[in-house]
Short mmCIF file of C-alpha atoms and ligand atoms in Angstrom, two decimals:
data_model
loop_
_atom_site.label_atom_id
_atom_site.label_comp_id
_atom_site.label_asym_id
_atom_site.label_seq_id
_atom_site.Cartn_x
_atom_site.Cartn_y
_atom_site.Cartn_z
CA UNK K 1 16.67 -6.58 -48.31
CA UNK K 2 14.61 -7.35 -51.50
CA UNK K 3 13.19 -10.61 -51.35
CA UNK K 4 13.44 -11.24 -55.11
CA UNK K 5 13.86 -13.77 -57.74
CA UNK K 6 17.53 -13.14 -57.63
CA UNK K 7 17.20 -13.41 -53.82
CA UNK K 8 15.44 -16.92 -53.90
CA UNK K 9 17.86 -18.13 -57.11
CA UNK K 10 20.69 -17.41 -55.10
CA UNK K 11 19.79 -19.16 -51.93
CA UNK K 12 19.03 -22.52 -54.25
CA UNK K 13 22.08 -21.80 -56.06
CA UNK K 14 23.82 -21.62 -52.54
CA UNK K 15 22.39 -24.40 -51.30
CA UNK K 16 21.61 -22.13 -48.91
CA UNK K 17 18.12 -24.17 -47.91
CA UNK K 18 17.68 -23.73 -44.08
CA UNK K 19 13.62 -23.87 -44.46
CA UNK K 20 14.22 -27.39 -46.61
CA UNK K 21 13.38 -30.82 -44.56
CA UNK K 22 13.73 -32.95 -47.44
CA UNK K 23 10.42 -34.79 -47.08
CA UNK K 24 6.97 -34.12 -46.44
CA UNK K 25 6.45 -32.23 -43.09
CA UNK K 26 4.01 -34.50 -40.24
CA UNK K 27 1.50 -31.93 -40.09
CA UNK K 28 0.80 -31.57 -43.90
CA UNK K 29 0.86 -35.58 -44.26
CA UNK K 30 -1.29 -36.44 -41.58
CA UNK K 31 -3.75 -33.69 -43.27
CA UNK K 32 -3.24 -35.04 -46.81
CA UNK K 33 -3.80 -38.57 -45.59
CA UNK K 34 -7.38 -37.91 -44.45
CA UNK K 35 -8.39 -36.06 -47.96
CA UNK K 36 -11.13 -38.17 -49.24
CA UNK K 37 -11.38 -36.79 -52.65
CA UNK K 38 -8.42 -36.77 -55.19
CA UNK K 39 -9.68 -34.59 -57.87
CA UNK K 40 -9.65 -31.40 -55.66
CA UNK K 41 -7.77 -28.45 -57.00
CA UNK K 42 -5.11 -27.89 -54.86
CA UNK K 43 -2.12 -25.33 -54.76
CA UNK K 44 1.31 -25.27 -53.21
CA UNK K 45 2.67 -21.64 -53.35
CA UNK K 46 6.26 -21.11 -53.02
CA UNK K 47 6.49 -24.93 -52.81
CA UNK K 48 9.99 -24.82 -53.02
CA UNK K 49 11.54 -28.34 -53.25
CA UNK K 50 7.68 -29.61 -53.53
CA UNK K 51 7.73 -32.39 -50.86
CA UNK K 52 4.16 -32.22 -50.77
CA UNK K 53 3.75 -32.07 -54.39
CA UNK K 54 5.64 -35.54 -54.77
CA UNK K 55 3.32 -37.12 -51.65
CA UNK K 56 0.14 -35.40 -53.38
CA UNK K 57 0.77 -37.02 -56.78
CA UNK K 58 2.15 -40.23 -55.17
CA UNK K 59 -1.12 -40.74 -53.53
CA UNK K 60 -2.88 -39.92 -56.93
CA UNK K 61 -3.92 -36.62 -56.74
CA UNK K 62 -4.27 -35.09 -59.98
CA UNK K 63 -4.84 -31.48 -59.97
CA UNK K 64 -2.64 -29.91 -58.39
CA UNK K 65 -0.58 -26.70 -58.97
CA UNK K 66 2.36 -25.24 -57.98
CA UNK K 67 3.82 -21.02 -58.24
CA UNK K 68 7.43 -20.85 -57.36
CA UNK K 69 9.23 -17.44 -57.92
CA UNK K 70 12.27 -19.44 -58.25
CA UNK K 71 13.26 -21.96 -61.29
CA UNK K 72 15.46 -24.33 -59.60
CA UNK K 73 12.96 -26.29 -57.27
CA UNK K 74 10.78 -26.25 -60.33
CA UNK K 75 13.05 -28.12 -62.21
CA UNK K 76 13.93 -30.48 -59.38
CA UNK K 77 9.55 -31.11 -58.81
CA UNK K 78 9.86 -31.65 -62.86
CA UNK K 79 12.82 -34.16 -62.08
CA UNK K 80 11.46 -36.19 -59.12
CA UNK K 81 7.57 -36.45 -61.08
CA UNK K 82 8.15 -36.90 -64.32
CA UNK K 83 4.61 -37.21 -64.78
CA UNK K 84 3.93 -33.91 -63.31
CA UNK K 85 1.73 -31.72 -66.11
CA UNK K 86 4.96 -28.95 -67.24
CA UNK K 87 2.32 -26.34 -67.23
CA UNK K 88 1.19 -26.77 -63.82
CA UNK K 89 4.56 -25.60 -62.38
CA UNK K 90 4.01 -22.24 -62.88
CA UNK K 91 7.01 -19.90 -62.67
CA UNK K 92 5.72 -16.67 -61.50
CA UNK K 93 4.95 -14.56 -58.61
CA UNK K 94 2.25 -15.67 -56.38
CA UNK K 95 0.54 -12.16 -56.41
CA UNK K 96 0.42 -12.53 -60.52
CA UNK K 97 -1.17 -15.98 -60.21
CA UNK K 98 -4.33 -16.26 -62.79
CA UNK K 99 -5.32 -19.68 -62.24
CA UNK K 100 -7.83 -19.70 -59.62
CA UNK K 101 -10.82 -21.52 -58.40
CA UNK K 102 -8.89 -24.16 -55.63
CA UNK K 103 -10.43 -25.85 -53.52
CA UNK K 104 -7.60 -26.10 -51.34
CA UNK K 105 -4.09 -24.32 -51.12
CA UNK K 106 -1.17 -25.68 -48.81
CA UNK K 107 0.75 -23.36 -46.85
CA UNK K 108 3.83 -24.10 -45.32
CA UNK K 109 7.46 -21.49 -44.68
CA UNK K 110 5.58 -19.41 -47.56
CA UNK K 111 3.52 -16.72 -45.64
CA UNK K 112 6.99 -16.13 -43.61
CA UNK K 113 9.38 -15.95 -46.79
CA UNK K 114 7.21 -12.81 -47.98
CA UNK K 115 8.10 -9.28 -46.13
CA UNK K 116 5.68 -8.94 -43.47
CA UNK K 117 3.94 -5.99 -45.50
CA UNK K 118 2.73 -7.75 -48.17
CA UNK K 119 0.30 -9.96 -45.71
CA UNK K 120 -3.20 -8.52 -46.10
CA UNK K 121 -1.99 -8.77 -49.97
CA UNK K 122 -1.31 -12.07 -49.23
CA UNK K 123 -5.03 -12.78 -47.86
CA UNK K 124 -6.67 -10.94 -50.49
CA UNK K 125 -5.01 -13.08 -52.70
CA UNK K 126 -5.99 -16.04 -51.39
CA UNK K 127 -9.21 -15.00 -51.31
CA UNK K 128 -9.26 -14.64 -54.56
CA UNK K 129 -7.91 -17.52 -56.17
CA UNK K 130 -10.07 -19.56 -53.54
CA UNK K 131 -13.81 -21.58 -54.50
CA UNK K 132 -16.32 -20.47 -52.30
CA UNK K 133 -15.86 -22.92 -48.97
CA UNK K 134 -12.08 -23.63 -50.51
CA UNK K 135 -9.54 -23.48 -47.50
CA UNK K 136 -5.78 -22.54 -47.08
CA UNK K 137 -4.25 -25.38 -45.05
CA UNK K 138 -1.14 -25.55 -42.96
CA UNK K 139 1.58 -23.80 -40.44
CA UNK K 140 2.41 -20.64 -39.64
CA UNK K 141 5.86 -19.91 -37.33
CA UNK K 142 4.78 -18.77 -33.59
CA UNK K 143 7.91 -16.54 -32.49
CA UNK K 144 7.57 -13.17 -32.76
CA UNK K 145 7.73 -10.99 -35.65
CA UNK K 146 10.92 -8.91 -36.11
CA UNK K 147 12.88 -7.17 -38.72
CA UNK K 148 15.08 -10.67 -39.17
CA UNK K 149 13.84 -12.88 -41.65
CA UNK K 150 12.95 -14.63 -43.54
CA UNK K 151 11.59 -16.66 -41.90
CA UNK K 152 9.06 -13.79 -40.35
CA UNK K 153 7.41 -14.98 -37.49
CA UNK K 154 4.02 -13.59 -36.12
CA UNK K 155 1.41 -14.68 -33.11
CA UNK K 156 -1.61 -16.16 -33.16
CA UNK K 157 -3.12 -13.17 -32.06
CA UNK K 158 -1.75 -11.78 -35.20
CA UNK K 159 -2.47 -14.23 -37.49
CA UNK K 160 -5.80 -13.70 -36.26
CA UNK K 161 -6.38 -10.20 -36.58
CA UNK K 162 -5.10 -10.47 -39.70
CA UNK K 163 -7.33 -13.65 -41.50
CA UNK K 164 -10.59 -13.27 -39.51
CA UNK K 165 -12.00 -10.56 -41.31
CA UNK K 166 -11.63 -12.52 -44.90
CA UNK K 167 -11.90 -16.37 -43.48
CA UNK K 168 -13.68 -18.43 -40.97
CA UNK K 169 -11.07 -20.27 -38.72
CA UNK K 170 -11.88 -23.22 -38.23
CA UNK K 171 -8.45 -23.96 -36.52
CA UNK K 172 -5.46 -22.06 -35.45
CA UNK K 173 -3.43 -24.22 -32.58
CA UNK K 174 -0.07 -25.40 -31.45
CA UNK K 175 0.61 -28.17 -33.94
CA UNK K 176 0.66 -31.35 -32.38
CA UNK K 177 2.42 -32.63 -35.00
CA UNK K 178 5.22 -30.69 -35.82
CA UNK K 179 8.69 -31.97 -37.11
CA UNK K 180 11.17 -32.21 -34.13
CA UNK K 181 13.07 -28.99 -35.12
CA UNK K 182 9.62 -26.99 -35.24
CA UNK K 183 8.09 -28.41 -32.20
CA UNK K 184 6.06 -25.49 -30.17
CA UNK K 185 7.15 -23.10 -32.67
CA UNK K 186 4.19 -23.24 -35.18
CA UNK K 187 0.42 -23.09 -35.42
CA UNK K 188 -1.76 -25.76 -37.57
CA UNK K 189 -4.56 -23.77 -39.44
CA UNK K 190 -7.52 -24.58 -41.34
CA UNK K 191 -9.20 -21.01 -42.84
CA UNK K 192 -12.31 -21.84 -44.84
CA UNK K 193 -13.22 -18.85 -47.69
C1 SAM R 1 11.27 -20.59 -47.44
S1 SAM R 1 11.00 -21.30 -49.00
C2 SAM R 1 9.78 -22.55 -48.62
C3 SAM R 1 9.71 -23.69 -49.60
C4 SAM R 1 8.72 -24.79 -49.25
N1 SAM R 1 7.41 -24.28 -48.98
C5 SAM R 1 9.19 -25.62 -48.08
O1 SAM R 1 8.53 -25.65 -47.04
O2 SAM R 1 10.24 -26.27 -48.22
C6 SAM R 1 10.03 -20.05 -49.82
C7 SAM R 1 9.76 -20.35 -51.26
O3 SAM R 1 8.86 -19.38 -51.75
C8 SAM R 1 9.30 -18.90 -53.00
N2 SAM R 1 8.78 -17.54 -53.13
C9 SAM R 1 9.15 -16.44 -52.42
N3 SAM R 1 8.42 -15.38 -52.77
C10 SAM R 1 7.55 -15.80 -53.72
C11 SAM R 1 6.50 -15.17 -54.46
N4 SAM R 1 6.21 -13.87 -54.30
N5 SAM R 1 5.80 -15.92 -55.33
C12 SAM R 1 6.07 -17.24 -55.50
N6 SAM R 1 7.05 -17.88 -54.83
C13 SAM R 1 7.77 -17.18 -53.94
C14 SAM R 1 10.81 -19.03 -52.97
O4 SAM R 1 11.38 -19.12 -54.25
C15 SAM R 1 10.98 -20.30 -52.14
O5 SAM R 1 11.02 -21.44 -52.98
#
């Protein structure tokens, strides 16, 4: 299977949204919440619908991007913050990204949409786009990783292996936290660049 554009377009076209919890997820709140400062450069990637978008520009965050390979959540982020800068939703893939230099990018049912052998690309990508210090924030699923997905699952072990040689981890648990649905199935992270 080709996880492409068409592949994405399709499922929002579908309505086919199984990932989609219509809100902000606990975890990522609860981290937003204790942000102190509000003109960090932050990125959701494959933000999808952009719950966290709409909470980060609620709470008055103002530089923050989004990359979605898809154009319908874009439109629908567009739709629910109209004040949202149009050339911050980027439309693209997240390995073509140029904008770089975040301070903080928010991970969550991305890492696990890609096929599972584009993950060191995906952390030499986020190494790249990151600041010095800047961190990738969020969940990763903890079932194991098979041929079915997405959603492509991994281990902490994994996860581990893979990250530690480009990132410090500074946390990589059981979220407490976790929507009801994903309880004991995910791992809270905090990787520092
Ligand atoms: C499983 S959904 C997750 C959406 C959102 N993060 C959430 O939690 O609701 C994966 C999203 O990543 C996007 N996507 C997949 N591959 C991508 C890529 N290479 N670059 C940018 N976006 C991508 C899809 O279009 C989709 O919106």
């Amino acid at each position: 299977m080709k996880l492409t554009k068409d592949f994405w377009e399709e499922k929002y076209k579908n309505g086919d949204l199984k990932w989609d919890i219509g809100h902000v997820s606990t975890p990522l709140k609860e981290y937003i919440d204790q942000l102190e400062h509000k003109e960090i450069k932050i990125l959701v990637p494959g933000a999808g619908n952009g719950y966290e978008v709409a909470y980060l520009q609620m709470l008055g965050f103002r530089n923050v991007y989004v990359v979605d390979l898809a154009e319908q959540p874009l439109k629908r982020i567009k739709t629910a913050c109209p004040d949202f800068p149009k050339d911050r939703l980027i439309q693209a893939d997240f390995f073509d990204l140029e904008e770089n230099g975040f301070d903080l990018i928010l991970e969550q049912t991305f890492f696990c949409a890609l096929a599972p052998e584009r993950r060191a690309d995906y952390v030499q990508k986020m190494k790249a786009i990151l600041k010095p210090g800047g961190k990738i924030v969020g969940l990763f699923f903890d079932f194991p990783l098979t041929e079915v997905g997405p959603p492509f699952g991994g281990s902490k072990t994994e996860y581990e292996n893979l990250f530690k040689p480009s990132f410090q981890i500074k946390i990589l648990e059981r979220a407490y936290n976790s929507i009801q649905p994903r309880k004991d199935k995910e791992l809270f992270f905090i990787f520092e660049k």
